[in-house]
Amino acid sequence: MSAFPCSFADPQLPGNGTSPLYVLMSKSIVENSRSFARGAGLDGIEAGVAVPSPLSVSAFIGAISRRPALFAFVVGLLLTSPALFIGFAQDDWYFLSIFKANDAQGFNSKLLNTYTFADGQASGNQALLKSGVLPWWAVEGWRVDMWRPLTSLSLWIDYQLFGEQAFPFHVHSWLLYGALAALAAVWFRRTIGAGRAAVIAALLFAIDGGHGVAAGWIANRHALYTALFGIGALLAHDRSCRTGVEFSKSVAWRALALALFLVSLFFGEAAIGALAYLAAYAFFIDESAASRKPIGRVARAAISLAPYLAATAVWRAIYIAAGHGTWGSWLYIDPLAEPLYFIKEALGRYPALLVGLFAAPDSIVWAALPGVWQALFSAIGAAFAIWMLLVLRPLLSQSREARFLLTGSLLAALPMCATIPQDRNLMFASLGALGVVGLFLDRWARARRESPVRARVLAGVWLGAHAIIAPLFLVGMSVAIAVMDRGFQNSNNSVAQFANRDTELVVAVNTPLDLLGASFPLARAAQGAPGDFAWAWLSAARMPVIVQRTSAHELLLQQEDGFLRRPWSH
């Protein structure tokens, strides 16, 4: 077999400028392209025509198919590497202030509660009001108190080892993301098989733009840990259910899966997403239930899920008994404590999440829109989801793996309606979504000339959103929190410059964002900023606020949409 003509000529080489290495590369590419052509039904096309350059899709997929986990690890690290140098941002200042305040006390329970922003107790909230973290219009009993003890412990260990050097904190999260991308590739190979679909899914997961914030924001590390141990639980559960496994080994694998799931829960409540895939697995994949009728499969799913549901109930009981939870905020909703409010908000949030999950833009756009436009965004999201399901119907009818992945993804996205739509919260949901995308694109590529127009449109949408836009967003979103924080820091510096040594109180009439007002005292405390003055903010809106003094101790504030609104109330 001779090498086909290509642009590997090097003017620095003697003779015709073609090195043996280039000839070998050319032969490898021709061989890979012929294998791909046979798989795609293009046997009659000559190699020199089928593969015009070494950058062809077939050669690329062939190159990474042998070690997809390693490739996903490397690509994930490369695209998120800019986040290594962005320093601390936003909530990072909060946990730093906790660690610094406890330096003299040694290890104590407070260090495991770095995600307790407000415990809802009158004394605690009053202190936050006095310090200027909470605004004056926050509802009584406002509580945002997430229990993520293992994530808090990982942050405290980093602090003990590296102090206030942000770089090692970022290296920790950076390597976590690489490991997560690699483990996801293993899971796709186990779930979908060793073909191109699994490789495509692994690559798309590694470059997904929605993962950027978790990879780059230290305080968002919990999303990486919950997904890492959650996927480990799914792999162990799958191993325990495969036929031919000895009973004792099956029990051991199931025990390992349960242990990994519990660890995932103690890293963060997002681990609930793993339950979605465990339920879908029991219904569609579990070989012992595959031949059963639907009612039998439901019963089997309930039995299979029972240990995980029991573990979740124990975790929830400890969570509540320790005083953790949320209340009174549009930002975070406890579905069990406020079920009707959760359902009401989910009607608008869930379609927005599906837009971010399967297409673009990031679902956080929904939160920035006014009410009418939010409703329109949600309506478009619902319409897109229905259309997508219609296009996917042939694939879903023929592939139980596709049914498993899509069901798991849609179920995993539901709990994320408990907070404002953001793609950074869709780590678990993106597993199944990108697995379906991989299956669909692989099948479409094999018969794209015969595929209907709607399939071509969906393929175009997914290639554009997940293969072209996503990696650019991954890079951008990995540093986005720092860009936002720099804006906050500039505002904070201007306030500090305004104040002098005799200033006792600084009052912001109107901050453009709630987070700007709340983060100012936290950042100052963590950074040890000079100046001993109190801080208060009268409003947070992108609209005019009318301020009138009605007496020596009273102000009258007027704002178009009022004050008792999100995120400080319902």
XYZ file of C-alpha atoms in Angstrom:
570
model
C 0.000 0.000 0.000
C 1.498 3.346 -1.016
C 0.968 6.698 0.634
C -1.579 8.988 -0.976
C -0.526 12.520 -1.989
C -0.835 14.909 0.958
C 0.582 18.128 2.358
C 3.283 16.542 4.504
C 6.128 17.759 2.317
C 8.878 19.473 4.296
C 11.208 21.747 2.323
C 13.953 21.093 4.892
C 14.106 17.381 4.043
C 16.324 16.019 1.253
C 14.947 14.549 -1.939
C 11.207 14.835 -2.351
C 10.841 15.968 1.282
C 8.688 13.029 2.414
C 9.915 11.482 5.674
C 9.313 7.812 6.621
C 7.279 9.052 9.584
C 4.949 10.926 7.253
C 4.571 7.856 5.044
C 3.653 5.732 8.055
C 1.172 8.362 9.207
C -0.363 8.432 5.754
C -0.729 4.657 5.688
C -2.350 4.669 9.122
C -4.799 7.345 8.088
C -5.725 5.464 4.907
C -6.310 2.281 6.903
C -8.450 4.087 9.490
C -10.419 5.837 6.796
C -11.151 2.588 4.985
C -12.375 1.005 8.237
C -14.616 3.987 8.809
C -15.852 3.949 5.227
C -16.838 0.304 5.542
C -18.694 1.041 8.790
C -20.492 3.994 7.206
C -21.425 2.082 4.045
C -19.007 4.055 1.811
C -16.945 1.095 0.558
C -16.738 2.343 -3.007
C -14.943 5.586 -2.228
C -11.221 5.653 -2.854
C -8.999 6.309 0.138
C -7.397 9.362 -1.440
C -10.834 10.934 -1.874
C -12.437 9.757 1.364
C -9.695 11.238 3.548
C -8.419 14.493 2.085
C -6.454 15.382 5.233
C -5.294 13.821 8.515
C -7.808 16.026 10.309
C -10.769 14.008 9.071
C -13.395 13.047 11.609
C -12.827 9.337 11.063
C -9.103 9.578 11.702
C -9.710 11.734 14.740
C -12.265 9.364 16.264
C -10.059 6.401 15.396
C -7.079 8.001 17.108
C -8.859 8.455 20.422
C -11.030 5.324 20.413
C -8.256 3.163 21.821
C -7.775 5.288 24.958
C -10.830 7.531 25.303
C -10.398 7.962 29.073
C -6.850 9.258 28.682
C -7.901 11.546 25.853
C -10.831 12.913 27.857
C -8.521 13.503 30.826
C -5.996 15.445 28.750
C -8.546 17.471 26.781
C -10.476 18.347 29.926
C -7.314 19.582 31.618
C -6.118 21.555 28.613
C -9.361 23.451 28.121
C -9.774 24.302 31.805
C -6.127 25.173 32.482
C -6.749 28.973 32.332
C -8.690 28.594 35.586
C -5.485 27.711 37.429
C -4.508 31.361 37.599
C -7.722 33.210 38.469
C -7.356 33.259 42.261
C -10.206 33.307 44.765
C -13.663 34.578 43.842
C -17.129 35.084 45.324
C -17.987 32.336 47.838
C -14.281 31.468 48.133
C -13.874 34.599 50.235
C -16.590 33.329 52.546
C -14.954 30.002 53.365
C -11.591 31.753 53.709
C -13.093 34.120 56.266
C -14.398 31.100 58.228
C -11.024 29.363 58.160
C -9.149 32.493 59.196
C -11.564 33.185 62.037
C -11.005 29.644 63.371
C -7.224 29.562 63.036
C -6.717 29.900 66.793
C -9.416 27.351 67.668
C -8.140 24.359 65.736
C -10.461 21.924 63.993
C -14.135 22.225 64.949
C -17.594 21.591 63.514
C -17.817 25.064 61.950
C -15.136 24.034 59.489
C -17.483 21.385 58.053
C -20.216 23.956 57.445
C -18.613 26.326 54.977
C -21.807 26.270 52.897
C -23.914 27.592 55.780
C -24.570 31.116 54.549
C -27.498 31.787 56.899
C -28.815 29.298 59.462
C -32.241 30.928 59.786
C -31.823 31.578 63.499
C -32.836 35.047 64.678
C -29.465 35.757 66.310
C -27.464 34.604 63.321
C -29.539 36.482 60.775
C -29.455 39.607 62.927
C -25.644 39.447 62.896
C -25.687 39.110 59.104
C -28.016 42.098 58.837
C -25.741 44.129 61.076
C -22.650 43.222 59.035
C -24.403 44.111 55.783
C -24.402 40.599 54.272
C -28.200 40.336 54.379
C -30.327 43.226 53.104
C -32.930 44.849 55.316
C -35.795 43.309 53.327
C -34.738 39.642 53.757
C -37.687 37.678 55.152
C -37.590 36.591 58.778
C -36.103 33.109 59.076
C -34.299 33.350 55.714
C -32.071 30.307 55.507
C -29.534 29.012 53.004
C -27.645 26.255 54.773
C -26.308 23.409 52.635
C -24.516 20.547 54.370
C -21.513 19.435 52.339
C -19.129 18.219 55.041
C -16.645 16.323 52.865
C -16.315 19.190 50.394
C -15.802 21.574 53.328
C -13.168 19.206 54.707
C -11.320 19.154 51.373
C -11.256 22.965 51.348
C -10.013 23.095 54.943
C -7.226 20.599 54.180
C -6.128 22.743 51.242
C -6.134 25.772 53.530
C -4.024 23.965 56.131
C -1.529 22.912 53.487
C -1.367 26.040 51.352
C -2.856 28.888 53.360
C -4.204 31.688 51.210
C -2.438 30.609 48.008
C -5.205 30.073 45.484
C -3.135 28.162 42.906
C -2.953 24.824 44.809
C -6.708 25.013 45.489
C -7.249 25.327 41.746
C -4.841 22.487 40.948
C -6.950 20.271 43.243
C -10.178 21.111 41.400
C -8.443 21.015 38.004
C -7.179 17.460 38.509
C -10.599 16.487 39.825
C -12.177 17.602 36.564
C -9.673 15.610 34.539
C -10.382 12.529 36.642
C -14.126 13.077 36.246
C -13.838 13.333 32.462
C -11.785 10.119 32.388
C -14.219 8.220 34.624
C -17.143 9.428 32.527
C -15.380 7.972 29.461
C -15.116 4.626 31.257
C -18.816 4.814 32.143
C -19.825 5.600 28.554
C -17.781 2.668 27.285
C -19.416 0.398 29.866
C -22.923 1.706 29.146
C -22.899 2.239 25.388
C -20.149 -0.130 24.271
C -16.718 0.204 22.758
C -17.870 1.859 19.529
C -17.716 5.408 18.213
C -20.833 6.510 20.072
C -19.086 6.073 23.425
C -16.025 7.935 22.162
C -18.161 10.835 20.911
C -20.046 10.993 24.210
C -16.806 10.942 26.233
C -15.308 13.729 24.143
C -18.442 15.878 24.373
C -18.581 15.404 28.151
C -14.938 16.469 28.525
C -15.489 19.665 26.501
C -18.972 20.540 27.757
C -19.274 24.249 28.458
C -21.588 23.733 31.419
C -18.736 22.102 33.350
C -16.500 25.149 33.193
C -17.697 26.878 36.361
C -17.298 23.728 38.470
C -13.782 23.230 37.121
C -12.740 26.848 37.684
C -14.584 27.967 40.815
C -13.069 26.549 43.987
C -16.305 26.831 45.975
C -18.115 24.807 43.287
C -15.809 21.830 43.867
C -18.693 19.862 45.397
C -20.149 19.343 41.891
C -16.971 17.541 40.810
C -16.755 15.304 43.855
C -20.445 14.343 43.843
C -20.272 13.412 40.157
C -16.980 11.524 40.551
C -18.215 9.316 43.397
C -21.699 9.126 41.888
C -20.357 7.718 38.618
C -18.224 5.319 40.645
C -21.416 4.129 42.329
C -23.093 3.634 38.946
C -20.154 1.575 37.655
C -20.103 -0.610 40.778
C -23.882 -1.076 40.608
C -23.639 -2.111 36.961
C -20.948 -4.646 37.821
C -23.148 -6.161 40.517
C -26.064 -6.623 38.102
C -24.262 -8.299 35.218
C -25.135 -11.934 34.627
C -22.415 -14.449 35.345
C -21.176 -12.604 38.445
C -20.923 -14.823 41.532
C -23.440 -14.010 44.247
C -20.767 -13.096 46.819
C -19.037 -10.782 44.334
C -22.354 -9.273 43.321
C -23.105 -8.438 46.955
C -19.633 -6.935 47.371
C -20.057 -4.762 44.289
C -23.497 -3.634 45.460
C -22.082 -2.738 48.896
C -19.321 -0.738 47.212
C -21.895 1.064 45.065
C -23.935 1.977 48.153
C -20.830 3.209 49.987
C -19.748 5.367 47.038
C -23.252 6.806 46.760
C -23.245 7.740 50.462
C -19.841 9.401 50.110
C -21.199 11.328 47.133
C -24.126 12.569 49.245
C -21.779 13.851 51.936
C -19.938 15.841 49.282
C -23.164 17.505 48.154
C -26.900 17.108 47.699
C -26.501 16.982 43.895
C -25.647 13.291 44.365
C -29.404 12.731 44.262
C -28.903 12.766 40.490
C -27.333 9.312 40.708
C -30.685 7.923 41.865
C -32.157 8.915 38.499
C -29.729 6.653 36.642
C -30.094 3.831 39.156
C -33.856 3.900 38.605
C -33.526 4.056 34.812
C -30.928 1.270 34.910
C -33.229 -1.042 36.853
C -36.010 -0.455 34.355
C -34.117 -0.586 31.035
C -30.701 -2.226 31.486
C -30.689 -4.647 34.424
C -30.366 -8.030 32.741
C -32.393 -9.756 35.447
C -35.324 -7.449 34.693
C -34.975 -6.998 30.948
C -37.410 -9.799 30.081
C -40.060 -8.787 32.604
C -43.292 -7.003 31.811
C -43.501 -3.287 32.684
C -45.189 -3.933 36.055
C -42.544 -6.479 36.927
C -39.796 -4.072 35.934
C -41.249 -1.356 38.154
C -41.258 -3.775 41.076
C -37.711 -4.824 40.257
C -36.644 -1.183 40.068
C -38.169 -0.518 43.494
C -36.298 -3.466 45.006
C -33.054 -2.429 43.352
C -33.417 1.163 44.539
C -34.444 0.305 48.100
C -30.926 0.363 49.657
C -30.103 3.689 47.972
C -33.415 5.223 49.014
C -32.825 4.057 52.584
C -29.356 5.611 52.543
C -30.832 8.843 51.196
C -33.462 8.850 53.952
C -30.766 8.452 56.613
C -28.708 11.243 55.061
C -31.775 13.491 54.915
C -32.656 12.764 58.540
C -29.145 13.714 59.684
C -29.267 16.775 57.425
C -32.479 18.055 59.018
C -31.603 17.023 62.587
C -28.403 19.056 62.344
C -30.454 22.129 61.410
C -29.474 22.347 57.750
C -31.761 23.257 54.864
C -33.184 26.236 53.015
C -36.256 28.385 53.477
C -37.672 31.705 52.337
C -35.500 32.130 49.243
C -36.201 31.987 45.544
C -32.519 31.143 45.084
C -32.653 27.750 46.830
C -35.830 25.732 47.456
C -36.148 22.615 49.579
C -38.562 20.428 47.549
C -39.634 18.443 50.619
C -40.093 21.455 52.879
C -41.879 23.594 50.250
C -43.267 21.126 47.669
C -45.938 23.395 46.167
C -43.520 26.269 45.728
C -40.997 23.872 44.162
C -43.557 22.589 41.649
C -44.604 26.133 40.762
C -41.039 27.198 40.062
C -40.155 23.945 38.293
C -42.790 24.609 35.619
C -40.669 27.472 34.345
C -37.212 26.298 35.335
C -37.288 22.755 33.944
C -37.770 23.708 30.255
C -35.010 26.301 30.651
C -32.681 23.610 32.003
C -33.454 21.399 29.004
C -32.372 24.207 26.666
C -29.006 24.439 28.413
C -28.697 20.661 28.610
C -29.417 19.767 24.994
C -28.788 22.995 23.083
C -27.758 26.580 23.884
C -27.465 29.100 25.482
C -26.617 28.449 29.129
C -29.850 28.165 31.074
C -28.723 30.964 33.413
C -29.946 33.338 30.697
C -33.461 32.516 31.902
C -32.745 33.960 35.364
C -31.608 37.274 33.890
C -34.807 37.794 31.892
C -37.899 39.701 33.056
C -41.040 37.679 33.800
C -42.680 37.716 30.357
C -39.446 36.806 28.597
C -38.809 34.030 31.108
C -42.165 32.515 30.179
C -41.281 32.760 26.473
C -37.880 31.156 27.071
C -39.539 28.292 28.954
C -42.146 27.837 26.220
C -39.422 27.626 23.577
C -37.563 25.118 25.746
C -40.658 22.934 26.134
C -41.375 23.044 22.394
C -37.765 22.131 21.580
C -37.852 19.206 24.019
C -41.047 17.816 22.473
C -39.646 18.164 18.954
C -36.382 16.532 20.046
C -38.240 13.540 21.471
C -40.117 13.114 18.190
C -36.853 13.119 16.233
C -35.295 10.661 18.681
C -38.242 8.265 18.552
C -36.632 5.790 16.081
C -33.451 5.638 18.156
C -35.365 5.260 21.420
C -37.523 2.478 20.010
C -34.479 0.460 18.918
C -31.931 1.144 21.673
C -32.498 0.383 25.336
C -29.243 2.225 26.080
C -30.722 5.370 24.563
C -33.882 4.950 26.644
C -31.799 4.467 29.770
C -29.590 7.500 29.125
C -32.411 9.858 28.207
C -34.622 8.801 31.117
C -31.741 9.166 33.561
C -30.868 12.590 32.186
C -34.413 13.943 32.322
C -34.914 12.645 35.864
C -31.519 13.942 37.043
C -32.388 17.449 35.835
C -35.572 17.623 37.939
C -33.936 18.193 41.374
C -31.929 21.025 39.845
C -35.140 23.038 39.646
C -34.559 23.676 43.358
C -32.204 26.509 42.391
C -32.082 29.008 39.557
C -31.332 27.380 36.183
C -27.601 27.166 35.555
C -25.745 24.673 33.394
C -23.131 24.286 36.143
C -25.759 22.332 38.101
C -26.317 19.807 35.305
C -23.224 17.645 35.784
C -25.223 14.454 36.396
C -27.896 15.307 33.834
C -25.247 15.945 31.166
C -24.029 12.345 31.463
C -27.173 10.877 29.957
C -27.817 13.802 27.638
C -24.403 13.593 25.996
C -24.650 9.815 25.843
C -27.842 10.191 23.794
C -26.141 12.815 21.628
C -23.277 10.397 21.000
C -25.621 7.548 20.037
C -27.658 9.786 17.753
C -24.682 11.377 15.970
C -23.039 7.999 15.448
C -26.209 6.551 13.922
C -26.838 9.686 11.858
C -23.254 9.661 10.478
C -23.672 6.086 9.273
C -26.723 6.904 7.160
C -26.751 10.692 6.917
C -27.580 10.751 3.210
C -30.776 8.810 3.818
C -31.714 10.572 7.051
C -34.826 12.793 7.113
C -34.516 16.570 7.273
C -35.507 16.740 10.934
C -32.665 14.376 11.859
C -30.212 16.515 9.893
C -31.443 19.631 11.668
C -31.045 18.032 15.095
C -27.588 16.757 14.156
C -26.646 20.277 13.068
C -27.944 21.769 16.302
C -26.042 19.252 18.399
C -22.811 19.527 16.416
C -22.955 23.289 16.676
C -23.894 23.406 20.353
C -21.808 20.526 21.717
C -18.837 20.290 19.363
C -18.209 23.915 18.341
C -19.700 26.255 20.949
C -19.204 24.015 23.988
C -15.365 23.936 24.100
C -15.235 27.710 23.684
C -17.685 28.087 26.552
C -15.740 25.596 28.659
C -12.670 27.818 28.459
C -14.691 30.978 29.050
C -16.858 29.643 31.857
C -13.857 28.216 33.699
C -12.699 31.807 34.289
C -16.111 33.521 34.277
C -16.412 33.628 38.061
C -13.134 35.538 38.234
C -14.314 38.041 35.643
C -17.421 38.665 37.740
C -15.350 38.886 40.891
C -13.004 41.450 39.339
C -16.007 43.643 38.692
C -17.058 43.222 42.294
C -13.532 43.976 43.490
C -13.436 47.181 41.467
C -16.695 48.267 43.063
C -15.407 47.297 46.489
C -12.189 49.239 45.944
C -14.126 52.325 44.927
C -16.144 52.096 48.155
C -12.978 51.679 50.213
C -11.411 54.708 48.512
C -14.515 56.744 49.206
C -14.341 55.979 52.929
C -11.714 57.533 55.202
C -10.452 56.746 58.666
C -13.276 58.705 60.267
C -16.046 56.962 58.311
C -18.353 54.932 60.536
C -20.976 53.816 58.013
C -21.051 53.420 54.225
C -24.511 53.141 52.665
C -24.982 51.974 49.074
C -28.232 53.447 47.775
C -28.520 50.951 44.914
C -26.185 48.103 43.942
C -26.724 46.608 40.459
C -26.687 43.049 41.832
C -27.701 41.471 45.125
C -24.426 39.553 45.241
C -22.459 42.776 45.044
C -24.014 44.086 48.240
C -23.759 40.757 50.070
C -20.187 39.921 49.048
C -18.596 43.231 50.002
C -18.254 42.642 53.772
C -17.242 38.998 53.224
C -14.460 39.889 50.801
C -13.199 42.634 53.107
C -13.088 40.245 56.063
C -11.234 37.540 54.104
C -8.729 39.970 52.619
C -8.144 41.866 55.848
C -8.985 45.121 54.082
C -8.222 48.340 56.010
C -10.963 50.510 57.406
C -13.301 49.878 60.293
C -16.677 50.991 59.004
C -20.129 49.443 58.861
C -21.809 48.590 55.552
C -25.426 48.728 54.449
C -27.288 48.680 51.149
C -30.706 50.116 50.563
C -31.568 48.413 47.278
C -30.309 46.125 44.536
C -31.811 46.732 41.130
C -31.077 47.851 37.596
C -33.755 50.515 37.789
C -34.150 53.866 39.540
C -34.841 53.957 43.269
C -36.513 56.991 44.805
C -35.177 57.877 48.264
C -36.938 60.393 50.487
C -36.021 61.366 54.022
C -39.195 61.546 56.066
C -37.520 62.151 59.436
C -34.138 62.188 61.102
C -34.258 58.408 61.496
C -36.456 57.311 58.611
C -36.152 56.938 54.840
C -38.896 56.203 52.332
C -37.759 53.998 49.421
C -39.753 53.406 46.246
C -38.873 50.911 43.528
C -40.920 49.777 40.556
C -41.020 46.037 41.311
C -40.867 46.333 45.103
C -38.368 44.907 47.560
C -39.875 41.675 48.849
C -38.650 39.620 45.956
C -36.033 37.070 44.985
C -33.546 35.926 46.155
C -34.301 37.201 49.652
C -37.921 36.066 49.648
C -40.475 34.143 47.587
